[in-house]
Coordinates of C-alpha atoms in Angstrom, one line a residue:
M1 CA 71.7 117.4 16.1
S2 CA 75.1 116.7 17.7
Q3 CA 76.0 120.3 17.4
L4 CA 72.8 121.3 19.3
C5 CA 73.4 118.7 21.9
G6 CA 76.9 120.1 22.4
E7 CA 75.6 123.6 22.8
I8 CA 73.1 122.5 25.4
R9 CA 75.9 120.7 27.3
E10 CA 78.0 123.9 27.2
V11 CA 75.2 126.1 28.4
L12 CA 74.3 123.8 31.3
A13 CA 78.0 123.6 32.2
E14 CA 78.3 127.4 32.4
A15 CA 74.9 127.9 34.1
F16 CA 75.4 125.1 36.7
P17 CA 79.1 124.6 37.2
A18 CA 78.5 123.2 40.8
V19 CA 75.2 122.7 42.6
W20 CA 74.1 121.1 45.9
V21 CA 71.1 118.8 45.5
A22 CA 69.2 116.8 48.2
G23 CA 67.0 113.8 47.4
E24 CA 66.4 110.0 47.8
V25 CA 68.4 107.4 46.0
A26 CA 66.4 105.1 43.8
R27 CA 67.2 102.3 41.3
C28 CA 70.9 102.4 42.3
K29 CA 73.2 100.1 40.3
Q30 CA 76.9 99.8 39.5
G31 CA 78.1 99.3 35.9
T32 CA 80.8 96.9 34.8
R33 CA 83.4 99.7 34.7
G34 CA 82.7 100.8 38.3
H35 CA 80.5 103.8 37.5
V36 CA 77.3 104.1 39.7
Y37 CA 74.0 105.1 38.1
F38 CA 70.8 106.0 40.0
E39 CA 67.9 108.3 40.2
L40 CA 67.7 111.2 42.6
I41 CA 64.0 111.7 43.5
E42 CA 62.0 114.0 45.8
K43 CA 58.6 112.8 47.3
G44 CA 55.6 114.8 48.3
D45 CA 53.4 114.4 51.4
D46 CA 51.6 111.4 49.9
D47 CA 54.8 109.7 48.7
S48 CA 54.2 110.7 45.2
I49 CA 57.3 111.8 43.2
V50 CA 57.5 115.5 42.6
G51 CA 61.0 115.6 41.2
K52 CA 63.4 113.2 39.5
L53 CA 66.8 113.5 38.1
D54 CA 69.2 110.9 36.6
A55 CA 72.6 110.9 38.4
V56 CA 75.9 109.3 37.9
I57 CA 79.1 109.0 39.9
W58 CA 82.2 108.1 37.8
N59 CA 84.3 105.3 39.2
A60 CA 87.2 107.5 40.4
D61 CA 84.8 109.8 42.2
F62 CA 82.8 106.9 43.6
Q63 CA 85.8 105.3 45.3
R64 CA 86.4 108.6 47.1
V65 CA 82.7 108.9 48.0
K66 CA 82.5 105.3 49.2
R67 CA 85.4 105.9 51.6
M68 CA 83.8 109.0 53.0
L69 CA 80.5 107.2 53.6
A70 CA 82.3 104.1 55.1
A71 CA 84.0 106.4 57.7
T72 CA 80.5 107.1 59.1
D73 CA 79.2 103.5 58.6
Q74 CA 77.1 104.4 55.6
R75 CA 76.8 103.3 52.0
L76 CA 74.9 104.4 48.9
A77 CA 71.7 102.3 48.6
D78 CA 68.1 102.7 47.6
G79 CA 65.9 104.7 50.0
V80 CA 68.8 106.7 51.4
Q81 CA 68.5 110.4 51.6
I82 CA 71.7 112.2 50.4
R83 CA 72.9 115.7 49.9
C84 CA 75.4 115.8 47.0
R85 CA 77.4 118.3 45.0
G86 CA 77.8 118.0 41.2
N87 CA 77.2 119.6 37.9
L88 CA 74.5 119.2 35.3
D89 CA 75.5 117.5 32.1
F90 CA 73.6 116.6 28.9
Y91 CA 74.4 113.2 27.4
G92 CA 73.8 113.8 23.7
A93 CA 74.1 110.1 22.6
G94 CA 71.2 109.2 25.0
G95 CA 69.4 112.5 24.8
R96 CA 69.1 112.8 28.6
L97 CA 69.9 115.2 31.3
Q98 CA 71.9 113.9 34.2
L99 CA 73.7 115.1 37.4
T100 CA 77.3 114.2 37.6
I101 CA 78.1 113.9 41.3
R102 CA 81.5 114.8 42.6
E103 CA 80.9 114.8 46.4
V104 CA 78.4 113.5 49.0
D105 CA 77.7 115.0 52.4
P106 CA 77.7 112.2 55.0
A107 CA 76.5 114.4 57.8
F108 CA 73.3 115.3 56.0
T109 CA 72.3 111.6 55.8
L110 CA 73.1 111.0 59.4
G111 CA 71.1 114.0 60.5
L112 CA 68.0 112.9 58.6
L113 CA 68.3 109.4 60.0
E114 CA 68.6 110.6 63.5
L115 CA 65.8 113.1 63.2
R116 CA 63.5 110.4 61.7
R117 CA 64.6 108.0 64.5
R118 CA 63.7 110.5 67.2
E119 CA 60.3 111.3 65.7
T120 CA 59.5 107.5 65.4
L121 CA 60.5 106.8 69.0
A122 CA 58.4 109.7 70.3
A123 CA 55.4 108.5 68.3
L124 CA 55.8 104.9 69.6
A125 CA 56.1 106.1 73.2
A126 CA 53.0 108.2 72.9
A127 CA 51.1 105.2 71.5
G128 CA 52.3 103.0 74.4
L129 CA 54.0 100.5 72.0
M130 CA 57.6 100.5 73.4
D131 CA 57.0 97.8 76.0
R132 CA 53.9 96.1 74.5
N133 CA 55.7 93.1 72.8
R134 CA 58.1 92.8 75.7
A135 CA 55.1 92.3 78.1
L136 CA 54.2 89.0 76.3
E137 CA 55.5 85.8 77.9
L138 CA 58.1 83.9 76.0
P139 CA 57.4 80.1 76.5
E140 CA 59.9 78.1 78.4
L141 CA 60.0 75.6 75.5
P142 CA 60.0 77.8 72.3
L143 CA 60.1 75.0 69.7
A144 CA 57.6 76.5 67.2
L145 CA 59.3 79.4 65.5
A146 CA 58.5 81.8 62.7
L147 CA 61.5 83.0 60.7
I148 CA 61.4 86.2 58.8
T149 CA 64.5 87.0 56.6
S150 CA 65.7 86.8 53.1
E151 CA 65.7 83.2 51.8
G152 CA 69.2 81.8 51.1
S153 CA 71.0 84.6 52.9
A154 CA 73.9 84.1 55.3
A155 CA 71.7 85.0 58.2
Y156 CA 69.2 82.3 57.0
H157 CA 71.8 79.6 56.9
D158 CA 73.5 80.6 60.2
F159 CA 70.3 80.6 62.1
L160 CA 69.0 77.3 60.8
S161 CA 72.5 75.7 61.2
G162 CA 72.5 76.7 64.9
L163 CA 69.1 75.2 65.5
R164 CA 70.0 72.0 63.5
E165 CA 73.3 71.4 65.4
S166 CA 71.5 71.6 68.8
G167 CA 69.7 68.3 68.1
Y168 CA 66.4 69.6 69.5
G169 CA 63.1 69.3 67.5
F170 CA 62.6 72.9 66.4
R171 CA 59.7 73.5 64.0
V172 CA 60.4 76.6 61.8
L173 CA 57.8 78.3 59.7
F174 CA 59.8 80.4 57.2
V175 CA 58.4 83.6 55.7
H176 CA 60.6 85.3 53.0
A177 CA 61.0 89.1 53.3
A178 CA 63.7 91.5 52.0
V179 CA 65.7 92.8 54.9
Q180 CA 67.3 95.8 53.2
G181 CA 66.5 98.1 50.3
R182 CA 63.3 99.8 49.3
D183 CA 61.1 96.7 49.7
A184 CA 62.3 95.8 53.1
E185 CA 59.8 97.8 55.1
R186 CA 56.8 96.6 53.1
E187 CA 57.8 92.9 53.1
V188 CA 58.7 92.7 56.8
V189 CA 55.5 94.4 57.8
S190 CA 53.5 92.1 55.5
A191 CA 55.2 89.0 56.9
L192 CA 54.4 90.0 60.5
R193 CA 50.8 90.7 59.6
V194 CA 50.4 87.4 57.8
L195 CA 51.7 85.5 60.8
A196 CA 49.4 87.4 63.1
A197 CA 46.4 86.5 60.9
L198 CA 47.3 82.8 60.7
A199 CA 45.6 81.6 63.9
G200 CA 46.6 78.0 62.9
A201 CA 50.3 78.8 62.8
R202 CA 50.5 78.8 66.7
V203 CA 54.1 79.9 66.8
D204 CA 55.8 80.4 70.2
C205 CA 57.8 83.4 68.8
A206 CA 58.9 85.1 65.6
V207 CA 62.5 85.8 64.7
V208 CA 63.5 88.7 62.5
I209 CA 67.2 88.5 61.4
R210 CA 69.6 89.8 58.8
G211 CA 73.4 89.9 58.3
G212 CA 75.7 92.7 59.0
G213 CA 75.5 96.0 57.2
S214 CA 76.0 99.8 57.4
K215 CA 73.7 102.2 59.1
T216 CA 71.9 102.9 55.8
D217 CA 71.3 99.2 55.3
L218 CA 69.6 99.1 58.7
A219 CA 67.5 102.2 58.0
A220 CA 64.5 100.1 57.2
F221 CA 64.4 98.8 60.8
D222 CA 64.2 102.3 62.1
S223 CA 60.9 102.8 60.3
R224 CA 57.7 103.3 62.2
A225 CA 55.7 100.7 60.2
I226 CA 58.1 97.9 61.1
A227 CA 58.3 99.0 64.7
E228 CA 54.5 99.1 65.0
A229 CA 54.1 95.7 63.4
I230 CA 56.6 94.2 65.9
A231 CA 55.0 95.9 68.9
R232 CA 51.4 94.8 67.9
A233 CA 52.4 91.2 67.1
P234 CA 50.4 88.7 69.3
F235 CA 53.5 86.7 69.9
P236 CA 57.0 87.6 71.2
V237 CA 59.4 88.9 68.5
L238 CA 63.1 88.3 68.7
T239 CA 65.5 90.3 66.5
G240 CA 69.1 89.7 65.4
L241 CA 69.9 92.4 62.9
G242 CA 73.7 91.8 62.7
H243 CA 74.9 95.2 64.0
E244 CA 77.4 95.1 66.9
I245 CA 77.2 98.8 67.9
D246 CA 73.9 100.5 67.2
R247 CA 70.4 99.3 68.2
S248 CA 67.6 99.9 65.7
I249 CA 64.1 100.9 66.7
A250 CA 63.0 97.4 65.9
D251 CA 65.4 96.2 68.5
L252 CA 64.0 98.6 71.1
V253 CA 60.4 97.5 70.7
A254 CA 61.1 93.8 70.2
H255 CA 60.7 91.3 73.1
T256 CA 64.4 90.3 73.0
A257 CA 67.1 91.9 70.9
L258 CA 70.4 90.1 70.2
K259 CA 73.4 91.1 68.1
T260 CA 73.5 88.5 65.3
P261 CA 71.3 85.6 63.9
T262 CA 73.8 83.1 65.5
K263 CA 73.2 84.8 68.9
V264 CA 69.4 84.4 68.5
A265 CA 69.8 80.7 67.7
E266 CA 72.1 80.2 70.7
F267 CA 69.6 82.0 72.9
L268 CA 66.7 79.7 71.9
V269 CA 68.9 76.6 72.1
E270 CA 70.0 77.6 75.6
R271 CA 66.4 78.2 76.7
V272 CA 65.4 74.8 75.6
A273 CA 68.5 73.2 77.0
R274 CA 67.7 74.7 80.5
L275 CA 64.3 73.2 80.4
D276 CA 65.7 69.9 79.2
L277 CA 68.2 69.9 82.1
A278 CA 65.4 70.7 84.5
V279 CA 63.3 67.8 83.1
A280 CA 66.3 65.5 83.3
E281 CA 66.9 66.5 86.9
L282 CA 63.2 66.0 87.7
R283 CA 63.4 62.6 86.0
R284 CA 66.4 61.6 88.2
A285 CA 64.6 62.8 91.3
L286 CA 61.5 60.8 90.4
R287 CA 63.6 57.8 89.7
R288 CA 65.3 58.2 93.1
E289 CA 61.9 58.6 94.8
A290 CA 60.6 55.5 93.0
L291 CA 63.6 53.3 93.6
A292 CA 64.0 54.1 97.3
P293 CA 60.9 52.1 98.4
L294 CA 61.9 49.3 96.1
A295 CA 65.4 49.2 97.6
W296 CA 63.9 49.2 101.1
A297 CA 61.5 46.4 100.1
R298 CA 64.4 44.4 98.5
E299 CA 66.4 44.8 101.7
A300 CA 63.5 43.7 103.8
L301 CA 62.9 40.7 101.6
G302 CA 66.6 39.8 101.9
R303 CA 66.4 40.0 105.7
A304 CA 63.3 37.8 105.6
E305 CA 65.0 35.3 103.4
R306 CA 68.0 35.3 105.7
G307 CA 65.7 34.8 108.7
V308 CA 64.0 31.8 107.0
S309 CA 67.3 30.3 106.1
L310 CA 68.6 30.7 109.7
A311 CA 65.4 29.1 111.0
R312 CA 65.8 26.3 108.6
L313 CA 69.4 25.8 109.7
R314 CA 68.4 25.9 113.4
L315 CA 65.6 23.4 112.8
A316 CA 68.1 21.1 110.9
G317 CA 70.5 21.5 113.8
A318 CA 67.9 20.6 116.3
G319 CA 66.9 17.5 114.3
A320 CA 70.5 16.4 114.1
H321 CA 70.9 17.0 117.9
V322 CA 67.8 14.8 118.6
E323 CA 69.2 12.1 116.4
E324 CA 72.6 12.2 118.1
H325 CA 70.9 11.9 121.5
A326 CA 68.9 8.9 120.3
R327 CA 72.0 7.2 119.1
A328 CA 73.8 7.9 122.3
L329 CA 70.9 6.6 124.4
A330 CA 70.8 3.4 122.3
R331 CA 74.5 2.9 122.8
L332 CA 74.3 3.4 126.5
G333 CA 71.4 0.9 126.8
R334 CA 73.3 -1.8 124.9
S335 CA 76.5 -1.1 126.9
A336 CA 74.4 -1.5 130.2
L337 CA 72.9 -4.8 129.0
R338 CA 76.3 -6.2 128.0
A339 CA 77.8 -5.1 131.4
A340 CA 74.9 -6.7 133.2
G341 CA 75.4 -9.9 131.2
R342 CA 79.1 -10.0 132.0
R343 CA 78.4 -9.5 135.7
G344 CA 75.8 -12.3 135.7
E345 CA 78.3 -14.6 134.0
E346 CA 80.9 -13.8 136.7
V347 CA 78.4 -14.4 139.5
R348 CA 77.3 -17.6 137.9
A349 CA 80.9 -18.8 137.8
R350 CA 81.5 -18.0 141.4
L351 CA 78.3 -19.7 142.5
A352 CA 79.2 -22.9 140.6
L353 CA 82.3 -23.1 142.8
A354 CA 80.5 -22.4 146.1
A355 CA 78.6 -24.9 148.3
P356 CA 75.1 -25.8 147.3
R357 CA 73.6 -23.3 149.8
G358 CA 75.9 -20.7 148.6
V359 CA 75.0 -21.6 145.1
L360 CA 71.4 -21.2 145.8
R361 CA 71.9 -17.9 147.6
A362 CA 74.1 -16.7 144.8
E363 CA 71.6 -17.8 142.2
L364 CA 68.8 -15.9 144.0
E365 CA 71.0 -12.9 144.4
R366 CA 72.0 -13.1 140.8
R367 CA 68.4 -13.2 139.7
R368 CA 67.5 -10.3 141.9
R369 CA 70.4 -8.3 140.6
A370 CA 69.6 -9.3 137.0
E371 CA 66.0 -8.3 137.5
R372 CA 67.0 -5.0 139.0
A373 CA 69.5 -4.4 136.2
C374 CA 66.9 -5.3 133.5
G375 CA 64.3 -3.1 135.2
A376 CA 66.8 -0.2 135.4
A377 CA 67.7 -0.7 131.8
R378 CA 64.0 -0.8 130.7
G379 CA 63.4 2.3 132.8
H380 CA 66.3 4.1 131.1
L381 CA 65.0 2.9 127.7
R382 CA 61.5 4.1 128.5
E383 CA 62.8 7.5 129.6
A384 CA 65.0 7.8 126.5
R385 CA 62.1 6.7 124.3
A386 CA 59.8 9.3 126.0
T387 CA 62.4 12.0 125.6
L388 CA 63.0 11.1 122.0
Q389 CA 59.2 11.1 121.3
G390 CA 58.8 14.4 123.0
L391 CA 61.5 15.9 120.9
E392 CA 60.0 14.4 117.8
R393 CA 56.6 15.9 118.6
L394 CA 58.2 19.2 119.4
A395 CA 60.0 19.2 116.1
A396 CA 56.8 18.3 114.3
Q397 CA 54.8 20.9 116.1
L398 CA 57.2 23.7 115.1
D399 CA 55.4 23.6 111.7
P400 CA 52.7 26.4 111.7
Q401 CA 50.5 24.0 109.7
R402 CA 50.2 21.6 112.7
T403 CA 48.9 24.3 115.1
L404 CA 45.3 23.1 114.8
E405 CA 46.4 19.5 115.0
R406 CA 47.9 20.1 118.4
G407 CA 44.4 20.7 119.8
F408 CA 44.0 24.4 119.2
S409 CA 40.9 25.8 117.7
V410 CA 39.6 29.2 116.4
T411 CA 36.1 30.2 117.5
R412 CA 34.0 33.0 116.0
D413 CA 30.5 34.2 116.5
A414 CA 27.8 34.2 113.9
G415 CA 29.0 37.5 112.4
G416 CA 32.6 36.1 111.9
R417 CA 34.1 38.0 114.9
L418 CA 37.0 36.3 116.6
L419 CA 36.3 35.3 120.3
R420 CA 38.9 35.6 123.0
H421 CA 36.8 35.6 126.2
P422 CA 33.4 34.1 127.2
A423 CA 32.1 37.6 128.1
Q424 CA 32.1 38.4 124.4
V425 CA 29.0 36.2 123.8
S426 CA 25.6 35.8 125.3
S427 CA 23.3 32.9 126.0
G428 CA 21.9 31.3 122.9
D429 CA 24.6 32.7 120.5
A430 CA 25.7 30.3 117.8
L431 CA 29.4 29.7 117.5
L432 CA 31.6 28.3 114.8
S433 CA 34.9 26.6 115.7
R434 CA 37.5 25.5 113.2
L435 CA 39.4 22.4 114.3
A436 CA 42.1 20.4 112.6
G437 CA 39.5 17.9 111.4
G438 CA 36.9 20.3 110.2
L439 CA 34.3 22.8 111.3
L440 CA 32.2 22.5 114.5
R441 CA 29.0 24.4 115.4
S442 CA 28.0 25.1 119.0
R443 CA 25.7 27.2 121.1
V444 CA 26.2 29.2 124.3
E445 CA 24.2 28.3 127.4
A446 CA 24.0 30.3 130.6
G447 CA 26.0 29.5 133.8
E448 CA 27.5 26.0 134.0
A449 CA 25.5 24.6 131.0
A450 CA 26.9 21.5 129.3
A451 CA 28.4 21.6 125.9
V452 CA 26.0 21.2 123.0
A453 CA 27.8 20.7 119.6
M454 CA 26.8 19.8 116.1
A455 CA 29.6 18.5 114.0
S456 CA 29.8 17.3 110.5
G457 CA 31.1 13.9 109.8
A458 CA 33.6 15.1 107.2
T459 CA 35.7 18.2 106.8
A460 CA 33.8 21.0 105.1
P461 CA 35.4 22.4 102.0
A462 CA 37.1 25.8 102.1
G463 CA 34.6 28.6 102.2
E464 CA 31.6 26.4 103.2
I465 CA 30.1 25.4 106.6
A466 CA 29.3 21.8 107.2
E467 CA 25.7 21.0 108.1
P468 CA 25.4 19.1 111.4
A469 CA 24.6 15.5 111.1
L470 CA 24.0 14.6 114.8
A471 CA 23.8 16.8 118.0
A472 CA 25.8 15.1 120.8
K473 CA 28.0 16.0 123.7
P474 CA 31.7 15.8 122.9
P475 CA 33.7 13.5 125.2
M476 CA 35.2 15.4 128.2
I477 CA 38.7 14.4 129.4
A478 CA 39.3 15.1 133.1
P479 CA 42.1 17.6 133.5
R480 CA 45.0 17.1 136.0
K481 CA 44.0 20.4 137.7
P482 CA 40.6 21.8 138.2
P483 CA 39.8 24.2 135.3
R484 CA 39.3 27.9 135.9
R485 CA 35.6 28.7 136.2
P486 CA 34.3 31.0 133.4
A487 CA 32.5 34.2 133.9
P488 CA 29.0 33.7 135.4
S489 CA 27.4 35.7 132.6
A490 CA 28.0 33.2 129.8
Q491 CA 30.0 30.1 129.0
I492 CA 31.2 28.7 125.7
A493 CA 29.4 25.3 125.6
L494 CA 32.3 23.4 124.0
E495 CA 35.8 22.9 125.5
F496 CA 38.7 20.8 124.2
L497 CA 41.3 19.6 126.6
P498 CA 44.3 17.8 125.0
A499 CA 45.3 14.5 126.6
P500 CA 48.3 14.8 129.0
P501 CA 51.6 13.9 127.5
G502 CA 52.7 10.3 128.2
R503 CA 49.2 9.1 129.3
E504 CA 48.9 6.7 126.4
E505 CA 52.4 5.4 127.0
E506 CA 51.7 4.8 130.7
G507 CA 48.5 3.0 129.9
R508 CA 50.2 0.5 127.8

């Protein structure tokens, strides 16, 4: 058996010393010694495998191949189309045929990727999908997010850390999907379709992110299926695929494309922060608008309080001035009486020394002078008392509550309208007058009709009208000057004339 396997190996080595083979890498893995094992397959039109060959790259050759691919930003991974040179070998211990690869053509892979990219872009443009997702409106406050990436990856942690450090209340709906390798295309498309089907998700936007990688790692995001899923999504899709130079087709059809997952998080945080600042500024403006009337009212209240305090001080000053005048007048009266007494004593002494006739004349003169002095003193006292009483009444009448008590009244018609002139009423109209002592009803008579009034014996309670107990004419006090005649059309039947000041004092 071993001899036959050796002969098969020699025949293959002579028949295929060096061949170039193109195919797609599948099930790629690296052994513990650094050797790389994979399958090189060829697919038909319906993605069925029409050819498969085991392949191996020994560690020494793999280091050289890896450097060649890295120079063009590529790496060996599942799903990558490669063109490689090697020889056929038969591994007798395992009983399998394998291709030992010595060299890989980087230009072949780049050419296939670029050709596929151009075909995909042309198909998307023809279907009108290049700007479809970009036409959707991204909310000003995107707090409800859908995250599509590999769970536990560096991109996953970087993105969530950026949102968490912002302090804003983001709500993230996470959907796991492979973002590189043979399953990336299927899982990313499935995640977008699931989100679109979940009407209750109500996300503001979806975020598709992954960490950095080579061009071959990003090949899945140049696929037409992922591009169509992003373009047809009913919500804005943001991408951060971690490539600083090239833009994938997924970036071109997405609503917003950013370089890295961290940049996507910063973009969302800055958008929310702008709205937060606008709301804060609006709150400050509303506060200013609300506080301005309060400040104005506070200033007006302060001015009113200062005015009341000033009026109180002036009233206190006027009272003190009145009291000072009263004390001064009392002192002057007493001084005048004492001086008159002294003069009388002096006259009496001189008369006692004169002749009887002189004494009599002196006595008579003294009495006349004493009477004149006493009369003058009494007159001064009366004037001082009248002045003091007038000042006291003036001080008391400064109180607004005493306005009615000074003889004023407020007259209204039956409808409650305030009356200021006799022409406002007609003959027979009922009137209601509020006095200091209560309410008074009256009726208008034509021409020079006498006053007819009905007054209650007691003050009516607030809000009620006292019923008349007896109709009688109110006493009329003759004025000092003839009153002005009212309009000939109508006359208010009741007039109140306050007594002239000092009349009671003079009558005493």
